[in-house]
Amino acid sequence: PSGMKLFLLEDHELPLISLSARIRVGSMYEPADKIGLASITGTVMRSGGTTSRSGDAIDEALENIAASVETRIGLDSASASMSVLSKDLDTGLSILVDILMNPAFPEDKLELAKLQRRTAISRRNDRVNGIAGREFRKLIYGSDSVYARQAEYATLDHITRDDLVALHQEFFYPNNMMLAVWGDFETSQMVQKLEQAFQDWQRREVSTPPAPEVNYQFSQTVNIIPKQDINQTHIYMGHIGGLRNDPDYFALTLMNRILGSGFTSRLFREVRSRQGLAYSVFGYFSAEYDHAGMFYVGCQTQSETTVQAIQAMKAEVVKMTQTEVTAEELDLARESFLNGFVFNFDSKGEIVNRLMTYSYYGYPLDFLEKAKQGIEGVTRADILRVAKKHLHPDKLQILTVGPAQDFAEELSKLGPVTEIDITIPGS
Protein backbone atom coordinates (compact mmCIF):
# COMPACT_ATOMS: atom_id res chain seq x y z
CA PRO A 1 0.00 0.00 0.00
CA SER A 2 2.84 2.44 0.70
CA GLY A 3 4.27 1.99 -2.79
CA MET A 4 7.31 0.03 -1.66
CA LYS A 5 8.40 -2.73 -4.07
CA LEU A 6 9.06 -6.10 -2.46
CA PHE A 7 11.22 -8.99 -3.66
CA LEU A 8 10.80 -12.06 -1.46
CA LEU A 9 12.57 -15.39 -1.71
CA GLU A 10 12.06 -18.18 0.82
CA ASP A 11 15.04 -20.30 1.84
CA HIS A 12 14.47 -22.63 4.78
CA GLU A 13 17.91 -24.23 4.81
CA LEU A 14 19.13 -22.14 7.76
CA PRO A 15 17.24 -20.19 10.47
CA LEU A 16 18.42 -16.85 9.03
CA ILE A 17 16.70 -13.90 7.40
CA SER A 18 18.49 -11.23 5.38
CA LEU A 19 17.12 -7.99 4.06
CA SER A 20 18.43 -5.49 1.54
CA ALA A 21 16.81 -2.12 0.82
CA ARG A 22 17.49 0.21 -2.09
CA ILE A 23 16.45 3.86 -2.02
CA ARG A 24 16.57 6.11 -5.08
CA VAL A 25 19.04 8.76 -3.96
CA GLY A 26 22.79 9.17 -4.39
CA SER A 27 25.82 11.41 -4.51
CA MET A 28 24.88 12.42 -8.06
CA TYR A 29 22.17 14.59 -6.49
CA GLU A 30 24.37 16.43 -3.97
CA PRO A 31 25.46 20.05 -4.62
CA ALA A 32 28.93 20.58 -6.10
CA ASP A 33 30.02 22.58 -3.06
CA LYS A 34 28.98 19.79 -0.67
CA ILE A 35 30.50 16.70 -2.26
CA GLY A 36 30.59 13.99 0.37
CA LEU A 37 27.15 14.83 1.75
CA ALA A 38 25.44 11.65 0.53
CA SER A 39 28.19 9.35 1.75
CA ILE A 40 28.29 11.01 5.16
CA THR A 41 24.50 10.88 5.45
CA GLY A 42 24.60 7.13 4.78
CA THR A 43 27.25 6.67 7.46
CA VAL A 44 25.67 8.82 10.17
CA MET A 45 22.21 7.33 9.65
CA ARG A 46 23.63 4.17 11.19
CA SER A 47 26.35 5.43 13.50
CA GLY A 48 24.22 8.25 14.91
CA GLY A 49 21.26 6.13 15.88
CA THR A 50 17.68 7.37 15.97
CA THR A 51 15.58 9.88 17.87
CA SER A 52 14.73 7.17 20.40
CA ARG A 53 18.04 5.27 20.78
CA SER A 54 21.69 6.08 20.27
CA GLY A 55 24.00 4.40 17.81
CA ASP A 56 25.84 2.78 20.71
CA ALA A 57 22.57 1.41 22.12
CA ILE A 58 21.73 -0.01 18.70
CA ASP A 59 25.17 -1.62 18.51
CA GLU A 60 24.61 -3.30 21.84
CA ALA A 61 21.10 -4.49 20.97
CA LEU A 62 22.30 -6.00 17.69
CA GLU A 63 25.31 -7.61 19.35
CA ASN A 64 23.01 -9.33 21.87
CA ILE A 65 21.16 -11.12 19.08
CA ALA A 66 24.18 -11.63 16.75
CA ALA A 67 22.58 -9.42 14.09
CA SER A 68 23.79 -6.64 11.85
CA VAL A 69 22.22 -3.54 10.33
CA GLU A 70 24.14 -1.26 7.96
CA THR A 71 23.39 1.77 5.77
CA ARG A 72 25.29 3.56 3.03
CA ILE A 73 24.72 5.92 0.12
CA GLY A 74 26.64 5.53 -3.13
CA LEU A 75 26.60 7.22 -6.53
CA ASP A 76 23.02 6.50 -7.56
CA SER A 77 21.37 4.61 -4.71
CA ALA A 78 21.25 4.24 -0.97
CA SER A 79 21.28 0.81 0.61
CA ALA A 80 20.31 -0.61 3.96
CA SER A 81 20.90 -4.19 5.00
CA MET A 82 19.97 -6.46 7.86
CA SER A 83 21.00 -9.99 8.80
CA VAL A 84 19.33 -11.70 11.74
CA LEU A 85 18.32 -15.08 13.13
CA SER A 86 14.75 -15.77 12.08
CA LYS A 87 13.61 -15.89 15.73
CA ASP A 88 14.91 -12.34 16.23
CA LEU A 89 13.32 -10.86 13.09
CA ASP A 90 10.98 -8.52 14.95
CA THR A 91 13.84 -6.99 16.94
CA GLY A 92 16.12 -6.53 13.93
CA LEU A 93 13.36 -5.21 11.73
CA SER A 94 12.24 -2.66 14.31
CA ILE A 95 15.80 -1.31 14.50
CA LEU A 96 16.16 -1.09 10.73
CA VAL A 97 12.80 0.65 10.31
CA ASP A 98 13.67 3.12 13.07
CA ILE A 99 16.97 3.97 11.37
CA LEU A 100 15.32 4.48 7.98
CA MET A 101 12.47 6.58 9.33
CA ASN A 102 13.90 8.45 12.32
CA PRO A 103 17.67 9.03 12.06
CA ALA A 104 18.98 11.47 14.66
CA PHE A 105 22.13 12.73 12.89
CA PRO A 106 23.92 13.87 16.09
CA GLU A 107 26.66 16.46 15.65
CA ASP A 108 29.41 14.33 17.24
CA LYS A 109 28.87 11.45 14.78
CA LEU A 110 28.75 13.92 11.89
CA GLU A 111 32.12 15.35 12.94
CA LEU A 112 33.57 11.84 13.29
CA ALA A 113 32.40 10.95 9.77
CA LYS A 114 33.96 14.16 8.44
CA LEU A 115 37.22 13.37 10.22
CA GLN A 116 37.33 9.91 8.63
CA ARG A 117 36.85 11.41 5.18
CA ARG A 118 39.44 14.13 5.76
CA THR A 119 41.88 11.37 6.67
CA ALA A 120 41.01 9.55 3.46
CA ILE A 121 41.62 12.72 1.44
CA SER A 122 45.01 13.22 3.09
CA ARG A 123 46.03 9.68 2.05
CA ARG A 124 44.49 9.47 -1.40
CA ASN A 125 47.81 9.93 -3.18
CA ASP A 126 49.56 7.16 -1.24
CA ARG A 127 48.62 4.35 -3.63
CA VAL A 128 49.67 4.61 -7.26
CA ASN A 129 46.86 2.32 -8.40
CA GLY A 130 44.36 4.60 -6.72
CA ILE A 131 45.85 7.68 -8.33
CA ALA A 132 45.81 6.16 -11.82
CA GLY A 133 42.24 4.87 -11.62
CA ARG A 134 40.89 8.08 -10.12
CA GLU A 135 42.58 10.46 -12.55
CA PHE A 136 41.76 8.33 -15.59
CA ARG A 137 38.10 8.48 -14.62
CA LYS A 138 38.39 12.28 -14.58
CA LEU A 139 39.91 12.24 -18.07
CA ILE A 140 36.94 10.27 -19.38
CA TYR A 141 34.06 11.97 -17.59
CA GLY A 142 35.55 15.34 -16.64
CA SER A 143 36.69 16.31 -13.16
CA ASP A 144 33.39 18.07 -12.42
CA SER A 145 31.20 15.17 -13.57
CA VAL A 146 29.11 13.38 -10.96
CA TYR A 147 30.81 10.20 -12.20
CA ALA A 148 34.32 11.41 -11.36
CA ARG A 149 34.25 14.26 -8.88
CA GLN A 150 35.61 13.80 -5.37
CA ALA A 151 35.22 15.28 -1.93
CA GLU A 152 37.72 17.92 -0.84
CA TYR A 153 38.41 19.51 2.53
CA ALA A 154 36.38 22.56 1.48
CA THR A 155 33.31 20.58 0.41
CA LEU A 156 33.32 18.67 3.70
CA ASP A 157 33.55 21.96 5.60
CA HIS A 158 30.31 23.12 3.96
CA ILE A 159 28.30 20.12 5.16
CA THR A 160 26.07 20.72 8.19
CA ARG A 161 23.63 18.61 10.16
CA ASP A 162 20.78 20.49 8.47
CA ASP A 163 22.04 19.21 5.11
CA LEU A 164 21.83 15.59 6.31
CA VAL A 165 18.33 16.16 7.64
CA ALA A 166 17.25 17.83 4.39
CA LEU A 167 18.63 15.02 2.22
CA HIS A 168 16.83 12.43 4.31
CA GLN A 169 13.57 14.38 4.23
CA GLU A 170 13.78 14.78 0.46
CA PHE A 171 14.38 11.18 -0.59
CA PHE A 172 13.61 8.65 2.16
CA TYR A 173 10.04 7.51 1.58
CA PRO A 174 8.55 4.03 1.11
CA ASN A 175 7.42 4.70 -2.46
CA ASN A 176 11.03 5.61 -3.30
CA MET A 177 12.35 2.29 -2.03
CA MET A 178 12.71 -1.36 -2.97
CA LEU A 179 13.11 -4.12 -0.42
CA ALA A 180 14.51 -7.62 -0.92
CA VAL A 181 14.11 -10.28 1.79
CA TRP A 182 15.39 -13.82 1.65
CA GLY A 183 15.65 -16.60 4.19
CA ASP A 184 13.61 -18.63 6.63
CA PHE A 185 10.08 -17.17 6.45
CA GLU A 186 6.63 -17.71 4.98
CA THR A 187 5.90 -15.17 2.28
CA SER A 188 2.40 -14.17 3.36
CA GLN A 189 3.55 -13.67 6.95
CA MET A 190 6.56 -11.63 5.82
CA VAL A 191 4.43 -9.29 3.71
CA GLN A 192 2.17 -8.76 6.72
CA LYS A 193 5.14 -8.06 9.01
CA LEU A 194 6.63 -5.55 6.56
CA GLU A 195 3.33 -3.74 6.09
CA GLN A 196 2.95 -3.49 9.83
CA ALA A 197 6.56 -2.42 10.44
CA PHE A 198 6.41 0.41 7.89
CA GLN A 199 2.77 1.40 8.42
CA ASP A 200 3.62 4.79 9.94
CA TRP A 201 5.94 5.76 7.06
CA GLN A 202 3.87 8.01 4.82
CA ARG A 203 4.49 8.08 1.09
CA ARG A 204 5.34 11.32 -0.68
CA GLU A 205 6.02 12.30 -4.25
CA VAL A 206 9.80 12.29 -4.78
CA SER A 207 11.53 13.98 -7.70
CA THR A 208 14.63 12.08 -8.80
CA PRO A 209 15.99 13.24 -12.15
CA PRO A 210 17.46 10.59 -14.46
CA ALA A 211 21.19 9.91 -14.39
CA PRO A 212 23.09 12.72 -16.17
CA GLU A 213 24.11 11.89 -19.71
CA VAL A 214 27.77 11.60 -20.57
CA ASN A 215 28.75 14.06 -23.30
CA TYR A 216 32.02 12.55 -24.43
CA GLN A 217 34.24 13.92 -27.18
CA PHE A 218 36.67 11.39 -28.68
CA SER A 219 40.22 12.72 -28.87
CA GLN A 220 43.73 11.47 -28.27
CA THR A 221 45.48 12.94 -25.25
CA VAL A 222 48.75 12.09 -23.54
CA ASN A 223 48.97 12.78 -19.82
CA ILE A 224 51.50 12.25 -17.07
CA ILE A 225 51.41 12.39 -13.31
CA PRO A 226 55.08 12.60 -12.25
CA LYS A 227 55.87 10.30 -9.34
CA GLN A 228 59.54 10.13 -8.54
CA ASP A 229 59.46 7.69 -5.61
CA ILE A 230 58.63 4.60 -7.70
CA ASN A 231 60.58 2.67 -10.33
CA GLN A 232 57.71 1.59 -12.55
CA THR A 233 54.91 3.24 -14.52
CA HIS A 234 51.20 2.64 -14.16
CA ILE A 235 49.43 3.12 -17.47
CA TYR A 236 45.74 3.51 -18.31
CA MET A 237 44.54 4.24 -21.83
CA GLY A 238 41.10 4.22 -23.35
CA HIS A 239 37.90 6.17 -23.91
CA ILE A 240 34.20 6.04 -23.12
CA GLY A 241 32.50 2.65 -22.92
CA GLY A 242 28.83 1.72 -23.23
CA LEU A 243 25.51 0.73 -21.67
CA ARG A 244 24.33 -2.74 -20.71
CA ASN A 245 21.14 -2.37 -22.72
CA ASP A 246 23.09 -1.82 -25.94
CA PRO A 247 22.36 -4.72 -28.33
CA ASP A 248 26.13 -4.96 -28.86
CA TYR A 249 26.74 -5.64 -25.15
CA PHE A 250 27.00 -9.42 -25.51
CA ALA A 251 29.52 -9.30 -28.36
CA LEU A 252 31.47 -6.62 -26.48
CA THR A 253 31.58 -8.89 -23.41
CA LEU A 254 33.33 -11.62 -25.41
CA MET A 255 35.52 -9.11 -27.24
CA ASN A 256 36.67 -7.86 -23.85
CA ARG A 257 37.57 -11.37 -22.69
CA ILE A 258 39.60 -12.01 -25.82
CA LEU A 259 41.41 -8.67 -25.67
CA GLY A 260 42.21 -8.17 -22.03
CA SER A 261 40.61 -10.49 -19.49
CA GLY A 262 42.66 -13.27 -17.95
CA PHE A 263 45.70 -15.37 -18.76
CA THR A 264 44.48 -16.34 -22.23
CA SER A 265 43.83 -12.76 -23.40
CA ARG A 266 45.79 -11.17 -26.23
CA LEU A 267 47.19 -8.47 -23.97
CA PHE A 268 48.49 -11.05 -21.50
CA ARG A 269 50.00 -13.29 -24.16
CA GLU A 270 51.59 -10.50 -26.22
CA VAL A 271 52.48 -7.67 -23.84
CA ARG A 272 53.35 -9.71 -20.76
CA SER A 273 54.40 -13.15 -21.95
CA ARG A 274 55.94 -12.61 -25.40
CA GLN A 275 57.35 -9.08 -25.08
CA GLY A 276 57.90 -9.16 -21.30
CA LEU A 277 56.80 -5.55 -20.93
CA ALA A 278 54.44 -5.77 -17.98
CA TYR A 279 54.13 -7.18 -14.50
CA SER A 280 50.37 -7.05 -14.90
CA VAL A 281 48.26 -6.15 -17.92
CA PHE A 282 44.51 -5.81 -18.27
CA GLY A 283 41.70 -4.57 -20.45
CA TYR A 284 38.07 -3.83 -19.74
CA PHE A 285 35.07 -2.61 -21.70
CA SER A 286 32.70 -1.61 -18.95
CA ALA A 287 29.01 -1.00 -19.44
CA GLU A 288 26.89 0.58 -16.73
CA TYR A 289 23.15 0.28 -16.25
CA ASP A 290 22.21 3.95 -16.62
CA HIS A 291 25.25 5.78 -18.00
CA ALA A 292 28.14 4.96 -20.30
CA GLY A 293 31.00 3.05 -18.69
CA MET A 294 34.66 3.18 -19.71
CA PHE A 295 36.86 1.22 -22.07
CA TYR A 296 40.47 0.96 -20.99
CA VAL A 297 43.58 -1.15 -21.23
CA GLY A 298 46.48 -0.79 -18.86
CA CYS A 299 49.55 -2.27 -17.27
CA GLN A 300 52.40 -1.80 -14.85
CA THR A 301 55.74 -1.68 -16.60
CA GLN A 302 59.35 -0.78 -15.91
CA SER A 303 59.71 2.95 -16.35
CA GLU A 304 62.24 2.50 -19.15
CA THR A 305 59.68 0.64 -21.27
CA THR A 306 56.74 3.02 -20.73
CA VAL A 307 56.37 4.18 -24.33
CA GLN A 308 57.06 0.70 -25.69
CA ALA A 309 54.32 -0.78 -23.47
CA ILE A 310 51.83 1.87 -24.59
CA GLN A 311 52.57 1.12 -28.23
CA ALA A 312 52.28 -2.63 -27.65
CA MET A 313 48.88 -2.31 -25.97
CA LYS A 314 47.62 0.06 -28.64
CA ALA A 315 48.69 -2.40 -31.34
CA GLU A 316 46.47 -5.06 -29.78
CA VAL A 317 43.49 -2.68 -29.72
CA VAL A 318 44.12 -1.90 -33.40
CA LYS A 319 44.23 -5.61 -34.29
CA MET A 320 40.81 -6.14 -32.71
CA THR A 321 39.35 -3.68 -35.24
CA GLN A 322 41.11 -5.12 -38.29
CA THR A 323 40.60 -8.87 -38.45
CA GLU A 324 38.24 -11.43 -36.99
CA VAL A 325 39.26 -13.26 -33.85
CA THR A 326 40.04 -16.94 -34.32
CA ALA A 327 37.42 -19.63 -33.78
CA GLU A 328 39.55 -20.94 -30.91
CA GLU A 329 39.60 -17.53 -29.21
CA LEU A 330 35.84 -17.15 -29.52
CA ASP A 331 35.16 -20.67 -28.25
CA LEU A 332 37.47 -20.15 -25.28
CA ALA A 333 35.90 -16.81 -24.36
CA ARG A 334 32.37 -18.17 -24.70
CA GLU A 335 33.20 -21.30 -22.70
CA SER A 336 34.76 -19.17 -19.98
CA PHE A 337 31.62 -17.03 -19.71
CA LEU A 338 29.21 -19.97 -19.74
CA ASN A 339 31.29 -21.98 -17.25
CA GLY A 340 31.12 -19.06 -14.86
CA PHE A 341 27.41 -18.55 -15.41
CA VAL A 342 26.47 -20.95 -12.62
CA PHE A 343 28.18 -18.66 -10.09
CA ASN A 344 25.42 -16.11 -10.68
CA PHE A 345 23.26 -18.43 -8.57
CA ASP A 346 25.66 -18.99 -5.66
CA SER A 347 23.18 -17.82 -3.06
CA LYS A 348 19.57 -16.79 -2.68
CA GLY A 349 20.72 -13.31 -1.69
CA GLU A 350 22.67 -12.91 -4.90
CA ILE A 351 19.64 -13.95 -6.95
CA VAL A 352 17.08 -11.69 -5.29
CA ASN A 353 19.43 -8.68 -5.14
CA ARG A 354 20.20 -9.06 -8.84
CA LEU A 355 16.50 -9.01 -9.68
CA MET A 356 16.04 -5.92 -7.54
CA THR A 357 18.95 -4.26 -9.35
CA TYR A 358 17.43 -5.00 -12.75
CA SER A 359 14.12 -3.55 -11.61
CA TYR A 360 15.83 -0.49 -10.11
CA TYR A 361 17.40 0.42 -13.44
CA GLY A 362 14.39 -0.52 -15.55
CA TYR A 363 15.87 -3.70 -17.06
CA PRO A 364 13.83 -6.85 -17.71
CA LEU A 365 14.00 -9.25 -14.77
CA ASP A 366 15.24 -12.01 -17.10
CA PHE A 367 18.17 -9.90 -18.33
CA LEU A 368 20.71 -12.46 -17.13
CA GLU A 369 19.01 -15.23 -19.09
CA LYS A 370 18.92 -12.94 -22.14
CA ALA A 371 22.66 -12.35 -21.65
CA LYS A 372 23.31 -16.09 -21.71
CA GLN A 373 21.31 -16.46 -24.93
CA GLY A 374 23.04 -13.43 -26.39
CA ILE A 375 26.50 -14.77 -25.58
CA GLU A 376 25.66 -18.14 -27.12
CA GLY A 377 24.73 -16.41 -30.38
CA VAL A 378 27.80 -14.18 -30.83
CA THR A 379 29.86 -14.86 -33.98
CA ARG A 380 33.38 -13.90 -35.01
CA ALA A 381 31.88 -11.39 -37.43
CA ASP A 382 29.89 -9.84 -34.57
CA ILE A 383 33.04 -9.26 -32.55
CA LEU A 384 34.83 -7.58 -35.45
CA ARG A 385 31.76 -5.43 -36.12
CA VAL A 386 31.43 -4.19 -32.52
CA ALA A 387 35.20 -3.67 -32.22
CA LYS A 388 35.14 -1.44 -35.31
CA LYS A 389 32.14 0.43 -33.97
CA HIS A 390 33.10 0.85 -30.32
CA LEU A 391 36.92 0.91 -30.24
CA HIS A 392 38.81 4.02 -31.32
CA PRO A 393 42.52 3.17 -31.14
CA ASP A 394 43.44 6.46 -32.81
CA LYS A 395 41.62 8.43 -30.10
CA LEU A 396 42.83 6.90 -26.86
CA GLN A 397 43.33 9.02 -23.76
CA ILE A 398 46.66 7.93 -22.31
CA LEU A 399 47.55 8.37 -18.64
CA THR A 400 50.92 7.48 -17.12
CA VAL A 401 51.90 7.67 -13.47
CA GLY A 402 55.62 7.30 -12.93
CA PRO A 403 59.12 8.85 -12.96
CA ALA A 404 59.29 10.58 -16.35
CA GLN A 405 63.06 11.07 -16.08
CA ASP A 406 63.50 7.29 -16.34
CA PHE A 407 61.50 6.82 -19.54
CA ALA A 408 63.77 5.52 -22.32
CA GLU A 409 61.67 7.38 -24.89
CA GLU A 410 59.95 10.71 -24.46
CA LEU A 411 56.17 10.60 -24.01
CA SER A 412 55.98 13.47 -26.51
CA LYS A 413 56.69 10.86 -29.17
CA LEU A 414 53.02 9.94 -28.76
CA GLY A 415 51.69 13.52 -28.89
CA PRO A 416 51.57 16.74 -26.84
CA VAL A 417 51.93 15.91 -23.15
CA THR A 418 49.80 17.37 -20.35
CA GLU A 419 51.07 17.19 -16.78
CA ILE A 420 48.30 16.55 -14.25
CA ASP A 421 48.57 18.17 -10.83
CA ILE A 422 47.26 15.94 -8.03
CA THR A 423 48.11 18.31 -5.18
CA ILE A 424 45.38 18.12 -2.55
CA PRO A 425 43.69 21.54 -2.22
CA GLY A 426 44.02 22.99 1.25
CA SER A 427 46.72 20.57 2.36
PDB file of N, CA and C in Angstrom, residues 49 82 103 184 424:
ATOM      1  N   GLY A  49      22.453   6.619  15.227  1.00  0.00           N
ATOM      2  CA  GLY A  49      21.256   6.131  15.877  1.00  0.00           C
ATOM      3  C   GLY A  49      20.012   6.896  15.472  1.00  0.00           C
ATOM      4  N   MET A  82      20.157  -5.852   6.549  1.00  0.00           N
ATOM      5  CA  MET A  82      19.967  -6.460   7.864  1.00  0.00           C
ATOM      6  C   MET A  82      20.173  -7.957   7.746  1.00  0.00           C
ATOM      7  N   PRO A 103      16.256   8.837  11.704  1.00  0.00           N
ATOM      8  CA  PRO A 103      17.670   9.027  12.062  1.00  0.00           C
ATOM      9  C   PRO A 103      17.858  10.336  12.831  1.00  0.00           C
ATOM     10  N   ASP A 184      14.501 -17.673   5.988  1.00  0.00           N
ATOM     11  CA  ASP A 184      13.606 -18.627   6.630  1.00  0.00           C
ATOM     12  C   ASP A 184      12.310 -17.933   7.075  1.00  0.00           C
ATOM     13  N   ILE A 424      46.655  18.085  -3.268  1.00  0.00           N
ATOM     14  CA  ILE A 424      45.382  18.119  -2.554  1.00  0.00           C
ATOM     15  C   ILE A 424      45.080  19.547  -2.118  1.00  0.00           C
TER      16      ILE A 424
END
